[in-house]
Amino acid sequence: MSAARVAVVFGGSGQIGVPLLRRLAADGWQVVAVSRSPRPAVAGIDWALGSLERIPDLPRHADAIFSCGPSDAFARWLARGDASTPRVVMFGSTSAEVKRDSSDDAERAVAARLREAERLLFDAASRMDIAATVLRPTLVHGAGRDLNVTRIAQLARRLRGFALPSDAIGLRQPVHVEDLAAAALACIAAPATAGKVYAVPGGETLPYREMVARILSALRPSPRLAVLPPGLFRALLSAARIAGVARDFNDAALARMREDLVFDAAPAMRDFGYAPRGFAPTEAELTPPA
Ligand SMILES: NC(=O)c1ccc[n+]([C@@H]2O[C@H](COP(=O)([O-])OP(=O)(O)OC[C@H]3O[C@@H](n4cnc5c(N)ncnc54)[C@H](OP(=O)(O)O)[C@@H]3O)[C@@H](O)[C@H]2O)c1
């Protein structure tokens, strides 16, 4: 009988990491997952207490290493050269491109950090003869833990309604955490993915307004959606900011509601059979875990 393959996972407690750990264990991998906090025992998973800055004792060799946490810290750790593995899959973000030319300084800095992490990863991988793949998700949802789709649901529940400007028609591709976990595993079995960066969008492209309408219609009772003239929406938003509400909803985010953020899934479909689902959130998926 051959020995189980060994996977090391960073970010295994995160919204993408949780389904990835479950899938690895179900596929018979021996999994070591690093967390900064003690974690309850889960069958098939060995939790190692540590972080990317304080690496715990890890297996001397791993068949694959997955990064579902901060990509910049992961790439810096890999570049130190302590890892022994032939295979790395790292989650990055489509924000690397979307926020590249943002009007907001902080957003441009995030985009630059994401691109630098990818550069560092591929440099280190080519020095160390590692086949590395980067997956860039779009709007992540499905675990009730994201800051976009779930946040809209929470705000709508609290306010018993939701408002959008009528020009919030930029296209979106929300992607489910289970499809991302499946994508990370599928890369391991697909040699063509080595050395590549893939966009991993959701399986449906829909206008921002329609995305919000579907979120609201999944809730019980279903909050009302008010579609306002853009000028009136901006005036209300300014008032809300002055009152200390919606401070993190900046002008760049408002402008993006009009922009299409669309990515091509065809390379991922071709190279590793990526098959993401459409956008049909359930109330449970829009509810933060207890
Ligand atoms: N959420 C989105 O909409 C979205 C969109 C595009 C791309 N992404 C990318 O996809 C990846 C996963 O996202 P996610 O939303 O699943 O993440 P998440 O739920 O925020 O979880 C992040 C994980 O990273 C771990 N972590 C944080 N700092 C760490 C450190 N210094 N050392 C080691 N581990 C650390 C945390 O683990 P512990 O707390 O257990 O230590 C946590 O489980 C990230 O690279 C993210 O940028 C996310």
GROMACS .gro file of C-alpha atoms and ligand atoms in nm:
model
  338
    1MET     CA    1   0.000   0.000   0.000
    2SER     CA    2   0.145   0.343  -0.092
    3ALA     CA    3   0.191   0.607   0.183
    4ALA     CA    4  -0.063   0.890   0.200
    5ARG     CA    5   0.038   1.210   0.023
    6VAL     CA    6   0.127   1.491   0.264
    7ALA     CA    7  -0.024   1.840   0.229
    8VAL     CA    8   0.071   2.148   0.432
    9VAL     CA    9  -0.202   2.414   0.436
   10PHE     CA   10  -0.175   2.776   0.548
   11GLY     CA   11  -0.508   2.950   0.612
   12GLY     CA   12  -0.691   2.621   0.668
   13SER     CA   13  -0.929   2.787   0.915
   14GLY     CA   14  -1.037   3.047   0.656
   15GLN     CA   15  -1.345   3.045   0.439
   16ILE     CA   16  -1.167   2.877   0.146
   17GLY     CA   17  -0.935   2.678   0.373
   18VAL     CA   18  -1.213   2.492   0.559
   19PRO     CA   19  -1.359   2.322   0.249
   20LEU     CA   20  -1.007   2.260   0.116
   21LEU     CA   21  -0.909   2.071   0.434
   22ARG     CA   22  -1.230   1.868   0.413
   23ARG     CA   23  -1.162   1.773   0.051
   24LEU     CA   24  -0.797   1.685   0.113
   25ALA     CA   25  -0.888   1.460   0.407
   26ALA     CA   26  -1.167   1.294   0.205
   27ASP     CA   27  -0.917   1.226  -0.076
   28GLY     CA   28  -0.687   1.047   0.170
   29TRP     CA   29  -0.417   1.314   0.208
   30GLN     CA   30  -0.231   1.342   0.536
   31VAL     CA   31  -0.291   1.710   0.618
   32VAL     CA   32  -0.092   1.945   0.840
   33ALA     CA   33  -0.273   2.279   0.878
   34VAL     CA   34  -0.103   2.581   1.034
   35SER     CA   35  -0.308   2.815   1.253
   36ARG     CA   36  -0.222   3.102   1.485
   37SER     CA   37  -0.484   2.975   1.733
   38PRO     CA   38  -0.543   2.633   1.887
   39ARG     CA   39  -0.809   2.454   1.680
   40PRO     CA   40  -1.051   2.176   1.773
   41ALA     CA   41  -0.943   1.830   1.652
   42VAL     CA   42  -1.083   1.729   1.314
   43ALA     CA   43  -1.048   1.377   1.172
   44GLY     CA   44  -0.765   1.361   0.919
   45ILE     CA   45  -0.618   1.703   1.006
   46ASP     CA   46  -0.310   1.770   1.223
   47TRP     CA   47  -0.321   2.130   1.342
   48ALA     CA   48   0.018   2.298   1.396
   49LEU     CA   49   0.018   2.609   1.613
   50GLY     CA   50   0.218   2.887   1.442
   51SER     CA   51   0.210   3.143   1.164
   52LEU     CA   52   0.395   3.244   0.850
   53GLU     CA   53   0.619   3.456   1.071
   54ARG     CA   54   0.669   3.180   1.334
   55ILE     CA   55   0.669   2.856   1.139
   56PRO     CA   56   0.592   2.554   1.358
   57ASP     CA   57   0.750   2.210   1.311
   58LEU     CA   58   0.632   2.090   0.970
   59PRO     CA   59   0.689   1.761   0.787
   60ARG     CA   60   1.038   1.762   0.630
   61HIS     CA   61   0.881   1.707   0.289
   62ALA     CA   62   0.530   1.781   0.163
   63ASP     CA   63   0.379   1.657  -0.164
   64ALA     CA   64   0.196   1.989  -0.190
   65ILE     CA   65   0.169   2.318  -0.002
   66PHE     CA   66  -0.147   2.529  -0.023
   67SER     CA   67  -0.170   2.896   0.072
   68CYS     CA   68  -0.520   3.019   0.164
   69GLY     CA   69  -0.398   3.304   0.384
   70PRO     CA   70  -0.201   3.625   0.323
   71SER     CA   71  -0.014   3.574  -0.004
   72ASP     CA   72   0.261   3.830   0.069
   73ALA     CA   73   0.368   3.658   0.393
   74PHE     CA   74   0.344   3.316   0.226
   75ALA     CA   75   0.562   3.419  -0.069
   76ARG     CA   76   0.822   3.569   0.169
   77TRP     CA   77   0.830   3.244   0.369
   78LEU     CA   78   0.865   3.029   0.055
   79ALA     CA   79   1.144   3.257  -0.073
   80ARG     CA   80   1.345   3.184   0.244
   81GLY     CA   81   1.399   2.838   0.095
   82ASP     CA   82   1.309   2.620   0.396
   83ALA     CA   83   1.023   2.432   0.224
   84SER     CA   84   1.077   2.099   0.052
   85THR     CA   85   0.795   2.032  -0.194
   86PRO     CA   86   0.746   1.988  -0.568
   87ARG     CA   87   0.410   2.168  -0.572
   88VAL     CA   88   0.254   2.493  -0.445
   89VAL     CA   89  -0.094   2.638  -0.501
   90MET     CA   90  -0.144   2.991  -0.370
   91PHE     CA   91  -0.461   3.199  -0.361
   92GLY     CA   92  -0.408   3.557  -0.473
   93SER     CA   93  -0.684   3.795  -0.579
   94THR     CA   94  -0.827   3.961  -0.888
   95SER     CA   95  -0.781   4.283  -0.683
   96ALA     CA   96  -0.420   4.269  -0.808
   97GLU     CA   97  -0.558   4.405  -1.138
   98VAL     CA   98  -0.894   4.556  -1.036
   99LYS     CA   99  -0.737   4.795  -0.784
  100ARG     CA  100  -0.417   4.863  -0.981
  101ASP     CA  101  -0.540   5.207  -1.095
  102SER     CA  102  -0.784   5.280  -0.809
  103SER     CA  103  -0.838   5.643  -0.706
  104ASP     CA  104  -0.772   5.529  -0.347
  105ASP     CA  105  -0.405   5.516  -0.234
  106ALA     CA  106  -0.462   5.227   0.007
  107GLU     CA  107  -0.631   5.018  -0.263
  108ARG     CA  108  -0.344   5.077  -0.508
  109ALA     CA  109  -0.103   4.967  -0.234
  110VAL     CA  110  -0.302   4.643  -0.182
  111ALA     CA  111  -0.290   4.571  -0.556
  112ALA     CA  112   0.086   4.632  -0.566
  113ARG     CA  113   0.138   4.400  -0.266
  114LEU     CA  114  -0.064   4.124  -0.432
  115ARG     CA  115   0.135   4.149  -0.755
  116GLU     CA  116   0.466   4.158  -0.567
  117ALA     CA  117   0.363   3.841  -0.377
  118GLU     CA  118   0.303   3.660  -0.707
  119ARG     CA  119   0.637   3.778  -0.847
  120LEU     CA  120   0.821   3.663  -0.535
  121LEU     CA  121   0.641   3.327  -0.542
  122PHE     CA  122   0.732   3.251  -0.903
  123ASP     CA  123   1.093   3.367  -0.853
  124ALA     CA  124   1.131   3.138  -0.552
  125ALA     CA  125   0.954   2.851  -0.729
  126SER     CA  126   1.184   2.865  -1.029
  127ARG     CA  127   1.495   2.876  -0.804
  128MET     CA  128   1.368   2.580  -0.599
  129ASP     CA  129   1.226   2.377  -0.889
  130ILE     CA  130   0.871   2.398  -0.753
  131ALA     CA  131   0.568   2.389  -0.982
  132ALA     CA  132   0.365   2.686  -0.855
  133THR     CA  133   0.013   2.797  -0.947
  134VAL     CA  134  -0.173   3.112  -0.843
  135LEU     CA  135  -0.553   3.121  -0.831
  136ARG     CA  136  -0.717   3.464  -0.830
  137PRO     CA  137  -1.078   3.448  -0.707
  138THR     CA  138  -1.335   3.719  -0.768
  139LEU     CA  139  -1.601   3.794  -0.499
  140VAL     CA  140  -1.582   3.500  -0.259
  141HIS     CA  141  -1.901   3.379  -0.087
  142GLY     CA  142  -2.069   3.065   0.045
  143ALA     CA  143  -1.942   3.037   0.403
  144GLY     CA  144  -2.121   3.337   0.558
  145ARG     CA  145  -1.779   3.485   0.634
  146ASP     CA  146  -1.703   3.713   0.340
  147LEU     CA  147  -1.699   4.090   0.350
  148ASN     CA  148  -1.905   4.148   0.037
  149VAL     CA  149  -2.204   3.922  -0.024
  150THR     CA  150  -2.259   3.833   0.344
  151ARG     CA  151  -2.204   4.193   0.450
  152ILE     CA  152  -2.478   4.306   0.209
  153ALA     CA  153  -2.711   4.041   0.361
  154GLN     CA  154  -2.629   4.149   0.717
  155LEU     CA  155  -2.682   4.517   0.641
  156ALA     CA  156  -3.011   4.443   0.462
  157ARG     CA  157  -3.133   4.237   0.759
  158ARG     CA  158  -3.041   4.513   1.002
  159LEU     CA  159  -3.195   4.795   0.796
  160ARG     CA  160  -3.484   4.574   0.670
  161GLY     CA  161  -3.405   4.702   0.325
  162PHE     CA  162  -3.120   4.796   0.098
  163ALA     CA  163  -3.055   5.089  -0.134
  164LEU     CA  164  -2.852   5.107  -0.453
  165PRO     CA  165  -2.795   5.377  -0.712
  166SER     CA  166  -2.971   5.299  -1.040
  167ASP     CA  167  -2.636   5.292  -1.222
  168ALA     CA  168  -2.503   5.002  -1.006
  169ILE     CA  169  -2.501   4.778  -1.310
  170GLY     CA  170  -2.134   4.680  -1.332
  171LEU     CA  171  -2.099   4.307  -1.393
  172ARG     CA  172  -1.991   4.069  -1.115
  173GLN     CA  173  -1.898   3.700  -1.089
  174PRO     CA  174  -1.937   3.589  -0.726
  175VAL     CA  175  -1.756   3.259  -0.668
  176HIS     CA  176  -1.844   2.988  -0.414
  177VAL     CA  177  -1.581   2.874  -0.160
  178GLU     CA  178  -1.645   2.508  -0.247
  179ASP     CA  179  -1.560   2.573  -0.613
  180LEU     CA  180  -1.235   2.742  -0.508
  181ALA     CA  181  -1.137   2.451  -0.284
  182ALA     CA  182  -1.212   2.211  -0.570
  183ALA     CA  183  -1.003   2.429  -0.804
  184ALA     CA  184  -0.698   2.417  -0.573
  185LEU     CA  185  -0.713   2.037  -0.561
  186ALA     CA  186  -0.773   2.004  -0.935
  187CYS     CA  187  -0.454   2.204  -1.004
  188ILE     CA  188  -0.247   1.936  -0.829
  189ALA     CA  189  -0.364   1.679  -1.082
  190ALA     CA  190  -0.310   1.909  -1.382
  191PRO     CA  191   0.058   1.957  -1.483
  192ALA     CA  192  -0.042   2.229  -1.735
  193THR     CA  193  -0.116   2.463  -1.441
  194ALA     CA  194   0.251   2.485  -1.332
  195GLY     CA  195   0.391   2.838  -1.351
  196LYS     CA  196   0.054   2.996  -1.428
  197VAL     CA  197  -0.186   3.251  -1.281
  198TYR     CA  198  -0.558   3.182  -1.328
  199ALA     CA  199  -0.865   3.395  -1.270
  200VAL     CA  200  -1.122   3.177  -1.091
  201PRO     CA  201  -1.451   3.369  -1.123
  202GLY     CA  202  -1.797   3.237  -1.039
  203GLY     CA  203  -2.002   3.050  -1.298
  204GLU     CA  204  -2.243   3.335  -1.367
  205THR     CA  205  -2.189   3.697  -1.471
  206LEU     CA  206  -2.458   3.932  -1.345
  207PRO     CA  207  -2.511   4.307  -1.286
  208TYR     CA  208  -2.438   4.432  -0.934
  209ARG     CA  209  -2.807   4.517  -0.887
  210GLU     CA  210  -2.914   4.165  -0.980
  211MET     CA  211  -2.652   4.019  -0.745
  212VAL     CA  212  -2.797   4.226  -0.458
  213ALA     CA  213  -3.155   4.134  -0.557
  214ARG     CA  214  -3.067   3.762  -0.537
  215ILE     CA  215  -2.907   3.808  -0.196
  216LEU     CA  216  -3.218   3.984  -0.065
  217SER     CA  217  -3.455   3.727  -0.215
  218ALA     CA  218  -3.269   3.447  -0.030
  219LEU     CA  219  -3.346   3.611   0.308
  220ARG     CA  220  -3.665   3.555   0.512
  221PRO     CA  221  -3.838   3.792   0.537
  222SER     CA  222  -3.697   3.931   0.216
  223PRO     CA  223  -3.580   4.296   0.262
  224ARG     CA  224  -3.694   4.550   0.000
  225LEU     CA  225  -3.447   4.689  -0.254
  226ALA     CA  226  -3.476   5.064  -0.320
  227VAL     CA  227  -3.316   5.176  -0.646
  228LEU     CA  228  -3.236   5.547  -0.618
  229PRO     CA  229  -3.120   5.814  -0.863
  230PRO     CA  230  -2.737   5.825  -0.837
  231GLY     CA  231  -2.732   6.185  -0.704
  232LEU     CA  232  -2.977   6.103  -0.424
  233PHE     CA  233  -2.784   5.785  -0.334
  234ARG     CA  234  -2.457   5.983  -0.310
  235ALA     CA  235  -2.622   6.246  -0.088
  236LEU     CA  236  -2.759   5.975   0.145
  237LEU     CA  237  -2.421   5.803   0.152
  238SER     CA  238  -2.245   6.128   0.249
  239ALA     CA  239  -2.497   6.177   0.531
  240ALA     CA  240  -2.442   5.818   0.646
  241ARG     CA  241  -2.064   5.868   0.650
  242ILE     CA  242  -2.100   6.186   0.856
  243ALA     CA  243  -2.316   5.985   1.099
  244GLY     CA  244  -2.032   5.730   1.123
  245VAL     CA  245  -2.205   5.462   0.913
  246ALA     CA  246  -2.057   5.309   0.594
  247ARG     CA  247  -1.720   5.482   0.649
  248ASP     CA  248  -1.533   5.197   0.479
  249PHE     CA  249  -1.753   5.231   0.170
  250ASN     CA  250  -1.521   5.471  -0.013
  251ASP     CA  251  -1.564   5.663  -0.340
  252ALA     CA  252  -1.357   5.404  -0.527
  253ALA     CA  253  -1.601   5.130  -0.415
  254LEU     CA  254  -1.896   5.346  -0.525
  255ALA     CA  255  -1.739   5.403  -0.867
  256ARG     CA  256  -1.669   5.029  -0.904
  257MET     CA  257  -2.044   4.950  -0.879
  258ARG     CA  258  -2.067   5.093  -1.232
  259GLU     CA  259  -1.764   4.902  -1.362
  260ASP     CA  260  -1.764   4.554  -1.510
  261LEU     CA  261  -1.526   4.330  -1.312
  262VAL     CA  262  -1.528   4.033  -1.544
  263PHE     CA  263  -1.262   3.766  -1.576
  264ASP     CA  264  -1.214   3.487  -1.824
  265ALA     CA  265  -1.261   3.140  -1.674
  266ALA     CA  266  -1.173   2.968  -2.004
  267PRO     CA  267  -0.803   2.901  -1.924
  268ALA     CA  268  -0.900   2.743  -1.589
  269MET     CA  269  -1.172   2.536  -1.757
  270ARG     CA  270  -0.930   2.418  -2.024
  271ASP     CA  271  -0.632   2.340  -1.799
  272PHE     CA  272  -0.794   2.188  -1.491
  273GLY     CA  273  -1.162   2.138  -1.566
  274TYR     CA  274  -1.280   2.435  -1.357
  275ALA     CA  275  -1.663   2.424  -1.344
  276PRO     CA  276  -1.796   2.689  -1.104
  277ARG     CA  277  -2.164   2.708  -1.008
  278GLY     CA  278  -2.402   3.000  -1.077
  279PHE     CA  279  -2.499   3.251  -0.810
  280ALA     CA  280  -2.785   3.113  -0.599
  281PRO     CA  281  -2.699   3.186  -0.234
  282THR     CA  282  -2.906   3.025   0.039
  283GLU     CA  283  -2.999   3.197   0.365
  284ALA     CA  284  -2.760   2.962   0.553
  285GLU     CA  285  -2.472   3.064   0.324
  286LEU     CA  286  -2.549   3.430   0.399
  287THR     CA  287  -2.545   3.379   0.775
  288PRO     CA  288  -2.220   3.410   0.972
  289PRO     CA  289  -2.135   3.089   1.160
  290ALA     CA  290  -2.219   3.099   1.533
  291LIG     N1  291  -1.255   3.693   0.056
  291LIG     C1  292  -1.252   3.730  -0.070
  291LIG     O1  293  -1.349   3.786  -0.128
  291LIG     C2  294  -1.129   3.701  -0.151
  291LIG     C3  295  -1.132   3.743  -0.281
  291LIG     C4  296  -1.022   3.720  -0.358
  291LIG     C5  297  -0.913   3.657  -0.304
  291LIG     N2  298  -0.910   3.615  -0.176
  291LIG     C6  299  -0.787   3.551  -0.127
  291LIG     O2  300  -0.807   3.414  -0.098
  291LIG     C7  301  -0.728   3.375   0.013
  291LIG     C8  302  -0.815   3.315   0.117
  291LIG     O3  303  -0.916   3.406   0.148
  291LIG     P1  304  -1.022   3.377   0.261
  291LIG     O4  305  -1.127   3.481   0.245
  291LIG     O5  306  -1.059   3.232   0.261
  291LIG     O6  307  -0.937   3.408   0.390
  291LIG     P2  308  -0.989   3.424   0.539
  291LIG     O7  309  -1.119   3.357   0.560
  291LIG     O8  310  -0.972   3.567   0.576
  291LIG     O9  311  -0.878   3.339   0.615
  291LIG     C9  312  -0.744   3.374   0.611
  291LIG    C10  313  -0.665   3.269   0.683
  291LIG    O10  314  -0.531   3.311   0.684
  291LIG    C11  315  -0.472   3.271   0.806
  291LIG     N3  316  -0.369   3.369   0.841
  291LIG    C12  317  -0.384   3.503   0.854
  291LIG     N4  318  -0.265   3.559   0.887
  291LIG    C13  319  -0.175   3.459   0.895
  291LIG    C14  320  -0.037   3.452   0.925
  291LIG     N5  321   0.033   3.562   0.954
  291LIG     N6  322   0.024   3.332   0.924
  291LIG    C15  323  -0.045   3.219   0.896
  291LIG     N7  324  -0.177   3.218   0.868
  291LIG    C16  325  -0.241   3.337   0.866
  291LIG    C17  326  -0.583   3.267   0.910
  291LIG    O11  327  -0.563   3.152   0.988
  291LIG     P3  328  -0.557   3.149   1.150
  291LIG    O12  329  -0.644   3.262   1.198
  291LIG    O13  330  -0.612   3.015   1.181
  291LIG    O14  331  -0.414   3.166   1.183
  291LIG    C18  332  -0.710   3.248   0.824
  291LIG    O15  333  -0.757   3.117   0.829
  291LIG    C19  334  -0.652   3.500   0.058
  291LIG    O16  335  -0.525   3.501  -0.004
  291LIG    C20  336  -0.736   3.612   0.004
  291LIG    O17  337  -0.660   3.728  -0.022
  291LIG    C21  338  -1.018   3.636  -0.097
   0.00000   0.00000   0.00000
